[in-house]
Steps between C-alpha positions, in 0.01 A plus 500: 500500500649197334829347585724339247682188599836471330555159352766290665732305277692208629851451380525242227672185616855471376593192305869538579655601833604858567799675352731453796436128529524450123823698485645298787410169338640616166833610646528182706434284198753689286762479773457124539480418129733759342720693742597213732642272226680795339645602835622144554681512165675825591593370845647181356700697243631727777697204636752575227750778543489789256797369306362145486158627393651707219720213389201266491264721303763623251650165407517459119260205504248694713523811280440286191189354663375850585544615141310201368216513755429872480585538132277211396223624732509849349508364145215256565290773664559727200399225257188428705412869505480499121342164427297493821351833397409353160334200664307728737390713202370195312312367801350838590404634157423203275262208512629193316450123512691350792528830686402342833759228450773754428390702804531189717839404353642836609463392864666162442843613631327598825361151557780292349774392744824671409691172484249362251534816291879465503491138391248574224702794367820298509340215306364747247815706446768230542705427184284191448171676584220613272619861490858449612587280203400749226659787696823302545516443123494880465782537751279614788518297821244587764521229764805497729588855399413846641235526230320209663486697826333790319248265336405348837462843660283622213276198552445556871469882475248537218182479716610792718500742208184367338295506820602856588448651154187310396260659756619849404431433132158354582405808704631748244220623277554456129335837429833677549659290226200552273513877558871508419438295186220733389742793537738337255748335737676190373510173691853570617401846622195361681716246680775747591274792600191323642554137592860488619476783760192332649660157539854616589453491882352151480776396262765619745325311778501181294866556414588538868306189600652293219849619590453429870380148428776430246789633711451234766370218282660161563286197412429570134856617427735238642394234250539708184795715609769231503637653824851555367702729732583838345269420205147393590493485880235715666538662842221298670679178400822634648316572824369142510850368429644691794219378724582141404858573603373633837631846414195677639670835543625499140159399368322775691762754391417430134130506586536840671668648191225359279237639736656844506547515125145380432358752747697784338386408149138462611519836679621667181220337300238604755627858505485506121148360512392769750654770281314370195170499690550855626587618152200326342260652754660845488599501865818684606 
């Protein structure tokens, strides 16, 4: 009679700590880095009475800065969604001389200090600049106008769209496009029916990231904006101005409104992105 000895397996060593410890460290880190500063902003703004808070955040100068900051951020994110998608398509689908250089230049706004970017853009688009001079002769002034704010936000937001769409295009097999072409589909139909639905979630993600970065941008905008109240003054600059005047409650009140508005817009974009993903995968 033979006996069979069951093999004994030892548990594989874990590289990371257990779930409970990892969850605790994660929540602690998020509380210290994210929730604690945000809570401090809300507590500082609560020093104002309800009437004073409303009067501060609805002043004509503040409302004008909101319109410029959020309007320019949305417009710049929309522009980057179109042209950033084209750049991602070129980098993912075509091999051309200088491709690696172009791929590296896309990340330049990440590495370039925002103040340096603002100074460079102002020098370029000023009425005496290389591009500003010819545009001024056509009656288009970019620097020291709201258009300059949009240009600066397009510059700093482009990498977010390219780097979210490019991996999706690289992973998407070209056989689907070839099959659609063999069935007689035109290039426009291939893009609308095959390519666009596949990259839409990534495109929405890039749009949201570009908008979030642009809405609170300060360094690259103050040089080219002109900072004229009611015309080209952004909300972050108004917050800094109030801080310089030691009006901490007023500054945090404007910051709280910006935070709430940004969170609401990002929530809408994320819900739309989730709906698009469910629809593309056929989930209810």
